[in-house]
XYZ file of C-alpha atoms in Angstrom:
563
model
C -19.720 131.614 144.681
C -21.294 128.137 144.025
C -22.753 126.609 140.684
C -26.152 126.226 142.143
C -26.433 129.598 143.432
C -25.270 131.088 140.003
C -28.003 128.866 138.342
C -30.676 129.516 140.784
C -30.359 133.460 140.637
C -30.105 133.174 136.886
C -33.669 131.354 136.571
C -35.019 134.104 139.018
C -33.782 136.619 136.639
C -35.600 135.031 133.559
C -38.756 134.346 135.580
C -38.921 138.009 136.538
C -37.820 139.236 133.122
C -40.844 137.032 131.430
C -43.460 138.132 134.001
C -42.791 142.036 133.941
C -40.529 143.192 130.776
C -42.105 140.630 128.860
C -45.637 141.589 130.026
C -44.642 145.300 129.378
C -43.456 144.616 125.799
C -46.787 142.645 125.170
C -48.700 145.417 126.177
C -47.159 147.887 123.867
C -48.473 145.852 120.990
C -51.889 145.273 122.106
C -52.366 141.688 121.318
C -55.747 140.765 120.357
C -57.033 137.222 120.757
C -59.760 138.027 118.465
C -57.543 139.100 115.497
C -57.245 136.615 112.417
C -53.766 135.664 112.054
C -52.077 134.809 108.746
C -52.359 131.070 109.811
C -55.942 131.234 109.376
C -56.343 133.812 106.791
C -53.775 132.074 104.476
C -54.133 128.521 105.528
C -52.789 126.232 102.713
C -51.812 123.201 104.632
C -48.256 123.741 103.810
C -46.480 126.701 105.135
C -49.600 128.601 106.706
C -50.741 126.238 109.328
C -52.581 127.103 112.523
C -50.573 125.392 115.346
C -51.246 124.666 119.078
C -49.084 126.867 121.028
C -47.099 124.082 123.089
C -46.563 122.357 119.790
C -45.368 125.412 118.223
C -43.056 126.485 120.971
C -41.336 123.206 120.777
C -40.776 123.891 116.954
C -39.831 127.177 117.304
C -37.224 126.712 120.344
C -35.558 123.814 118.474
C -35.388 125.943 115.402
C -33.513 128.835 117.275
C -31.606 126.931 119.877
C -28.915 125.581 117.694
C -25.150 125.546 118.191
C -24.947 129.498 118.830
C -25.886 129.238 122.536
C -23.923 126.396 123.089
C -20.588 127.002 121.167
C -20.718 130.662 121.673
C -20.722 130.958 125.340
C -18.133 128.286 125.500
C -15.694 130.015 123.321
C -16.329 133.279 125.076
C -15.601 131.785 128.598
C -12.566 129.816 127.560
C -11.163 133.372 126.455
C -12.652 136.155 128.614
C -13.734 134.005 131.801
C -17.188 132.897 132.728
C -18.443 136.014 134.474
C -18.266 138.541 131.450
C -20.188 135.719 129.526
C -22.815 135.310 132.128
C -23.771 138.921 132.684
C -24.133 139.463 128.775
C -26.349 136.413 128.565
C -28.699 137.603 131.355
C -28.960 141.307 130.249
C -29.029 140.573 126.611
C -31.668 137.693 126.515
C -34.194 139.382 128.869
C -33.748 143.205 127.358
C -32.592 142.493 123.918
C -32.745 139.241 122.526
C -36.210 138.166 123.709
C -37.679 141.670 123.106
C -36.451 141.342 119.314
C -37.852 138.001 118.731
C -41.108 139.066 120.200
C -41.241 142.324 118.184
C -40.140 140.684 115.013
C -42.754 137.998 115.472
C -45.669 140.411 116.010
C -44.284 142.680 112.952
C -44.327 139.955 110.676
C -48.015 138.729 111.594
C -49.240 142.395 111.458
C -47.962 142.402 107.709
C -49.232 139.241 106.850
C -46.525 136.944 107.703
C -43.880 138.255 105.405
C -40.225 138.261 106.169
C -38.569 140.935 108.140
C -36.900 142.130 105.128
C -40.533 142.694 103.427
C -41.211 144.671 106.590
C -38.191 146.795 106.014
C -39.035 147.300 102.528
C -42.655 148.261 103.132
C -41.498 151.178 105.503
C -37.975 152.072 103.910
C -38.628 151.415 100.006
C -37.599 148.924 97.579
C -33.958 149.666 97.637
C -33.653 149.172 101.300
C -35.567 146.026 101.133
C -33.112 144.622 98.427
C -30.318 145.786 100.794
C -31.852 143.907 103.611
C -32.607 140.923 101.549
C -28.987 140.705 100.550
C -27.888 140.948 104.135
C -29.889 138.320 105.026
C -28.803 135.984 102.218
C -25.136 136.241 103.045
C -25.848 135.942 106.731
C -27.555 132.657 106.003
C -25.063 131.325 104.001
C -22.506 131.941 107.202
C -25.071 130.077 109.209
C -25.384 127.072 106.844
C -21.515 126.891 106.438
C -20.673 127.004 109.934
C -23.244 124.759 111.394
C -23.143 122.179 108.578
C -19.380 121.752 109.169
C -20.254 121.745 113.141
C -23.038 118.971 112.585
C -20.552 116.819 110.371
C -17.793 117.147 112.964
C -20.058 115.478 115.560
C -20.602 112.322 113.214
C -16.811 111.817 112.774
C -14.330 110.490 115.299
C -12.377 107.364 115.910
C -13.181 104.263 118.097
C -13.413 104.746 121.857
C -12.126 101.940 124.148
C -13.927 103.035 127.541
C -13.471 100.525 130.382
C -16.305 97.872 130.869
C -17.404 97.988 127.419
C -18.054 94.510 125.814
C -18.765 96.075 122.235
C -17.165 98.059 119.773
C -18.026 101.842 120.008
C -17.544 104.654 117.705
C -18.718 108.011 119.244
C -19.427 109.889 115.884
C -21.166 106.952 114.573
C -23.438 106.527 117.592
C -24.247 110.066 117.227
C -24.966 109.934 113.453
C -27.224 106.682 113.788
C -29.113 108.469 116.605
C -29.583 111.743 114.636
C -30.917 109.676 111.323
C -33.169 107.747 113.758
C -34.543 110.948 115.257
C -35.341 112.374 111.834
C -37.034 109.281 110.697
C -39.275 109.178 113.829
C -40.298 112.837 113.046
C -41.507 111.990 109.691
C -43.353 108.918 111.005
C -45.145 111.235 113.691
C -45.871 113.490 110.950
C -47.751 110.967 108.987
C -49.520 109.584 111.825
C -50.576 112.692 113.010
C -51.991 113.901 109.495
C -53.764 110.665 108.640
C -54.549 109.011 112.011
C -55.113 112.213 113.910
C -54.620 110.569 117.520
C -54.335 112.964 120.293
C -51.292 115.034 120.996
C -50.706 113.122 124.264
C -51.017 109.771 122.921
C -48.268 110.823 120.329
C -46.072 112.384 123.019
C -46.110 109.031 124.909
C -44.905 107.029 122.043
C -42.671 109.152 120.209
C -40.893 110.963 123.013
C -39.628 107.872 124.583
C -38.745 106.559 121.161
C -36.496 109.540 120.486
C -34.685 109.099 123.819
C -34.507 105.297 122.990
C -32.628 105.865 119.684
C -29.691 107.273 121.910
C -29.468 103.676 123.236
C -29.588 102.005 119.937
C -27.075 104.520 118.576
C -24.549 103.353 120.906
C -25.280 99.506 119.761
C -25.198 100.524 116.011
C -22.286 103.048 116.204
C -20.174 101.559 113.576
C -22.768 101.178 111.017
C -22.615 104.625 109.762
C -19.280 105.972 108.994
C -18.092 108.883 106.623
C -15.792 111.313 106.392
C -16.688 115.153 107.315
C -17.026 115.924 103.552
C -19.170 113.173 102.941
C -21.530 114.019 105.986
C -21.455 117.540 105.086
C -22.930 116.699 101.206
C -25.463 114.363 102.923
C -26.630 117.056 105.400
C -26.922 119.543 102.614
C -29.111 117.142 100.532
C -31.264 116.362 103.331
C -31.533 120.309 103.788
C -32.584 120.363 100.134
C -35.508 117.851 100.587
C -36.591 118.998 103.730
C -36.937 122.669 102.621
C -39.467 121.585 100.027
C -41.362 119.411 102.196
C -44.692 120.512 103.656
C -44.163 121.726 107.236
C -46.500 119.002 108.706
C -44.371 116.211 107.301
C -40.949 117.144 108.968
C -40.642 120.638 110.288
C -43.448 120.401 112.789
C -42.905 116.915 114.223
C -39.262 117.466 114.118
C -39.580 120.364 115.953
C -41.600 119.176 118.543
C -39.698 116.206 119.345
C -36.605 118.297 119.029
C -38.010 120.547 121.858
C -38.228 117.496 124.182
C -34.711 116.962 123.373
C -33.915 120.386 124.300
C -36.039 120.198 127.496
C -34.307 116.979 128.595
C -30.895 118.737 128.170
C -32.381 121.442 129.979
C -33.507 119.152 132.760
C -29.952 117.362 132.726
C -28.239 120.702 133.205
C -30.587 121.642 136.234
C -30.367 118.419 138.021
C -26.549 118.114 137.336
C -25.762 121.582 138.553
C -27.738 121.663 141.418
C -27.099 117.900 142.420
C -23.378 117.962 141.658
C -22.984 121.368 143.153
C -24.916 121.000 146.169
C -23.291 117.237 146.845
C -19.852 118.704 146.069
C -18.806 116.514 143.044
C -19.041 119.650 140.896
C -17.177 122.857 141.588
C -16.067 125.804 139.353
C -12.739 125.095 137.906
C -12.485 128.230 135.725
C -11.366 131.720 136.432
C -14.336 134.203 136.342
C -12.409 136.833 134.512
C -9.427 136.476 132.242
C -8.829 140.207 131.188
C -10.240 142.838 128.801
C -7.559 142.174 126.196
C -6.443 138.322 125.922
C -4.215 136.270 123.488
C -6.143 134.755 120.564
C -8.526 135.861 117.705
C -10.831 138.345 118.563
C -8.778 139.299 121.824
C -10.532 142.530 122.890
C -13.644 142.065 125.196
C -15.310 144.869 123.476
C -16.587 143.814 120.822
C -15.811 140.429 120.720
C -17.358 138.936 123.881
C -20.733 139.896 122.414
C -20.478 138.798 118.831
C -18.845 135.479 119.888
C -21.423 134.769 122.470
C -24.270 135.482 119.581
C -27.301 133.595 119.918
C -26.911 132.972 123.569
C -27.975 136.759 124.207
C -29.236 138.219 120.930
C -29.807 136.452 117.520
C -31.033 138.107 114.027
C -31.493 134.596 112.941
C -34.417 134.544 115.621
C -35.865 137.044 113.597
C -35.844 135.140 110.265
C -37.277 132.116 112.063
C -40.194 134.304 113.742
C -40.986 136.007 110.280
C -40.207 133.174 108.166
C -42.160 130.135 109.524
C -43.253 130.966 113.020
C -45.538 133.721 112.083
C -47.287 131.528 109.673
C -48.358 129.137 112.310
C -49.349 131.464 115.068
C -53.203 130.578 116.051
C -53.527 133.774 118.255
C -51.546 136.797 118.586
C -51.480 136.238 122.510
C -49.267 133.114 121.764
C -46.507 135.225 120.516
C -45.581 136.170 124.108
C -44.904 132.591 125.330
C -43.291 131.377 121.752
C -41.520 134.554 120.827
C -40.411 136.219 124.183
C -40.309 132.923 126.226
C -38.311 130.650 123.773
C -35.350 133.215 123.801
C -35.333 132.894 127.655
C -35.061 129.159 127.516
C -32.249 129.740 125.082
C -30.594 132.020 127.568
C -30.681 129.094 130.007
C -29.249 126.765 127.584
C -26.313 129.282 127.074
C -26.013 129.212 130.863
C -25.850 125.443 131.133
C -23.387 125.307 128.183
C -21.353 127.818 130.208
C -21.642 125.414 133.290
C -20.047 122.896 131.162
C -17.001 124.874 130.824
C -16.936 126.097 134.443
C -16.662 122.705 135.884
C -13.992 121.673 133.388
C -10.215 121.627 134.200
C -8.083 123.607 131.915
C -6.570 120.061 130.667
C -10.106 118.895 129.894
C -10.622 121.968 127.842
C -7.372 121.847 125.759
C -7.600 121.277 122.216
C -11.378 120.591 122.465
C -14.280 121.861 120.241
C -17.228 123.322 122.113
C -19.459 120.492 120.876
C -17.235 118.047 122.592
C -17.019 120.137 125.684
C -20.721 120.447 125.730
C -21.213 116.658 125.256
C -18.702 115.802 127.825
C -20.067 118.185 130.344
C -23.775 117.059 129.945
C -22.290 113.467 130.227
C -20.559 114.418 133.526
C -23.959 115.803 134.851
C -25.612 112.670 134.248
C -23.401 110.365 135.675
C -23.094 112.403 138.922
C -26.542 111.390 139.684
C -26.830 107.945 137.809
C -23.247 106.525 138.161
C -20.322 106.016 135.784
C -21.783 102.793 134.366
C -23.931 105.085 132.134
C -21.096 107.224 130.682
C -21.506 105.852 127.087
C -25.273 106.531 126.811
C -24.600 110.008 128.832
C -22.139 111.291 126.533
C -24.005 110.023 123.481
C -26.854 111.805 124.627
C -24.928 115.158 125.127
C -23.446 114.799 121.540
C -26.932 113.980 120.090
C -28.616 117.018 121.744
C -25.847 119.139 120.390
C -26.368 117.749 116.747
C -29.946 117.968 117.198
C -30.003 121.763 118.040
C -27.777 122.507 114.824
C -29.517 119.905 112.603
C -32.931 121.615 113.302
C -31.441 125.120 112.453
C -29.761 123.786 109.246
C -33.279 122.577 107.689
C -35.064 125.960 108.743
C -32.137 128.068 107.323
C -32.422 126.162 104.145
C -36.318 126.764 104.183
C -35.593 130.649 105.095
C -33.213 130.973 102.215
C -35.777 129.601 99.698
C -38.372 132.187 101.191
C -35.809 134.933 100.865
C -34.835 134.170 97.328
C -38.427 133.676 96.322
C -39.357 137.189 97.627
C -36.625 138.591 95.772
C -37.322 137.039 92.366
C -41.054 137.391 92.935
C -41.504 133.737 91.806
C -43.824 131.473 93.773
C -44.029 128.317 91.723
C -42.547 124.957 92.579
C -39.876 125.214 89.851
C -38.846 128.544 91.569
C -38.830 126.957 94.732
C -36.467 124.111 93.761
C -34.092 126.700 92.104
C -34.095 128.746 95.250
C -33.311 125.710 97.502
C -30.650 124.577 95.318
C -28.884 127.854 95.227
C -29.239 128.276 99.263
C -27.757 124.552 99.448
C -25.394 124.803 96.759
C -23.039 127.794 97.716
C -22.459 126.269 101.182
C -21.831 123.116 99.855
C -19.220 124.270 97.304
C -17.468 126.302 100.368
C -17.496 123.260 102.771
C -16.179 121.066 99.929
C -13.492 123.693 99.180
C -12.402 124.938 102.831
C -12.403 121.493 104.296
C -13.275 120.468 107.685
C -12.965 122.666 110.712
C -13.512 126.067 108.603
C -16.295 126.990 111.146
C -13.866 128.110 113.644
C -12.362 130.795 111.290
C -15.715 132.135 110.321
C -17.261 132.004 113.965
C -16.624 135.671 114.606
C -17.900 137.001 111.368
C -20.935 134.611 111.867
C -21.774 136.070 115.026
C -21.098 139.688 113.784
C -23.498 139.366 110.927
C -25.997 137.534 113.077
C -26.219 140.231 115.821
C -25.958 143.020 113.211
C -29.122 141.465 111.410
C -30.884 141.831 114.825
C -29.866 145.551 115.124
C -31.332 145.968 111.445
C -34.371 144.053 112.162
C -35.033 146.331 115.222
C -34.509 149.252 112.979
C -37.589 147.911 110.595
C -39.611 147.670 113.787
C -38.870 151.133 115.064
C -39.812 152.841 111.672
C -42.969 150.472 111.492
C -43.854 151.585 115.153
C -43.095 155.352 114.165
C -45.473 155.131 111.201
C -48.295 153.877 113.505
C -47.745 156.725 115.796
C -46.615 154.381 118.671
C -43.634 154.774 121.170
C -40.434 152.692 120.244
C -37.536 153.685 122.425
C -37.457 150.111 124.127
C -36.456 148.837 120.547
C -34.477 151.871 119.589
C -31.901 151.634 122.438
C -31.013 147.844 121.968
C -30.841 148.671 118.268
C -28.403 151.230 118.742
C -26.286 149.263 121.062
C -26.046 146.204 119.264
C -25.430 148.178 116.158
C -22.557 149.913 117.584
C -20.882 146.439 118.773
C -21.272 144.846 115.458
C -20.238 147.671 113.091
C -17.124 147.913 115.445
C -16.534 143.959 114.740
C -16.780 144.386 111.151
C -14.346 147.585 110.917
C -11.999 145.452 112.950
C -12.377 142.287 110.858
C -11.421 144.464 107.854
C -8.366 145.857 109.662
C -7.259 142.417 110.219
C -7.593 141.391 106.677
C -5.536 143.868 105.586
C -2.802 142.899 107.906
C 0.288 141.266 105.766
C 0.265 138.065 107.931
C -3.337 137.495 107.779
C -4.777 134.068 106.680
C -6.781 133.072 103.799
C -9.857 132.816 106.011
C -9.414 136.054 107.441
C -9.138 137.610 103.922
C -12.348 136.078 102.960
C -13.805 137.428 106.119
C -12.677 140.888 105.462
C -14.095 140.993 101.967
C -17.617 139.659 103.339
C -17.208 142.141 106.079
C -16.705 145.084 103.583
C -19.879 144.116 101.725
C -22.042 143.716 105.088
C -20.555 147.140 106.319
C -21.833 148.699 103.045
C -25.311 147.086 103.212
C -25.804 147.961 106.877
C -24.722 151.561 106.726
C -27.079 152.020 103.694
C -30.046 150.658 105.610
C -28.960 152.691 108.915
C -28.839 155.629 107.018
C -32.550 155.177 105.276
C -33.571 154.143 108.619
C -32.290 157.508 110.442
C -34.078 159.382 107.711
C -37.323 157.658 108.216
C -37.052 158.228 112.100
C -36.254 162.039 111.737
C -39.025 162.597 109.301
C -41.729 164.663 110.315
C -44.300 163.326 107.865
C -47.641 161.838 108.763
C -47.810 158.152 109.106
C -49.186 156.561 106.144
C -52.801 155.575 105.909
C -52.012 152.093 104.877
C -49.426 151.482 107.598
C -50.488 147.872 109.490
C -51.929 148.612 112.825
C -49.874 147.822 116.107
């Protein structure tokens, strides 16, 4: 089977999924274009801002499409083969991941744009709400720790001597400069849009090419910004602290919009590279389709570790936090939930397939000892040079690495903001002082961990990150099921995925605890084991409360938000 045929079939699956299953799910929720959304009802110019759907799609897409759908599929393909990963991405993204994102977005909007934890609390009681908040916050800490270290790693590398270069080139420094320039461009665009109010098409014509232009500038300024991984981690988290407290129009919205075009460009590069390179014979599949059900290495059993390793590429609880934390506060009309919520997850599924393709076309030697970000950057660079020629290798590989860091950087920013929202909901404090304290705690705990654990720790914690992330999706769907039942609506389309993902992730947690109890376990495994016990206890308490609510024969509460 050729790479273009695989990619073509996958695109057809996504299109059919959006048209038919996405349409089916949208009809169940009876979206109303005349309903007043929280973006209008609570408009404050900071968090609640009605936003054009295409603009919001770019922001939402860049927020959810971080390192997960890139690193996860690459790691899974290296361990189990590309075919199991491909099948799970296709089935999971259409029937579970996209449905989860859409459902949590609508549920949040119908409850006043509160977090999914507040939705759970309103239907399962305050104890369950506290358990959900605690679970979410621990999961966010793991997101921030893993992705901060992954981003810092892309900014750190030695000098590269490439044939034909007439200048000194530092790959990590090039990515760092381009990424910082991208953030500054986003701030400028936010200020221009706020005060000068030019049409969006004009801003796009100016700032999107400028965003791509900083890639070239980064290759010429690659030795200007050189720090070690810990230094970059501290600066990244300092940025997240400031960004979390900044109004969304200053940075979050324009950065998300521009980041969306970086994602679109990466998708275009992947599509052109896969089809042109595959049809011309320059690229062919080098990796085995299937490596076995039990293979050497961490998490060697295909069930459950294939599913939690791929993580965001098929289903992500983090997406529910974005949907209910920031996106629900900006939805202009309810029908926009389908393209923004359901559609963005399908696009992320294709991001995962492109990441998978970078493994499929690489030889064993090219993969040995390389982190997923390096594999992805080199793969995108290979796709570009098959079309443009090897003289563009430096710019191509810098673009691939910057695209990876852009995905991660956006999610770090959003994760910090979500952590602030969660802690403020937990404490009931809404002032500026409380926001600063909540942000400091959300950034401070990951900073302490990164500084103590050192560079590269994300590899040890990836499995628990993926497990907690997908278990959060199952718990979010549990809250959706109880809400739908309270309004007398069918909910089996949410119940079945909730049960499947719950079974996968609970099994993974049990195996991680067992691994931690082994006399030969590492320090990272023991930390994972302790956190796994905490997450297991919280999840079981929530599943028990949800089960009681779903079995209850009581009449729906009169105040339940309408579907």
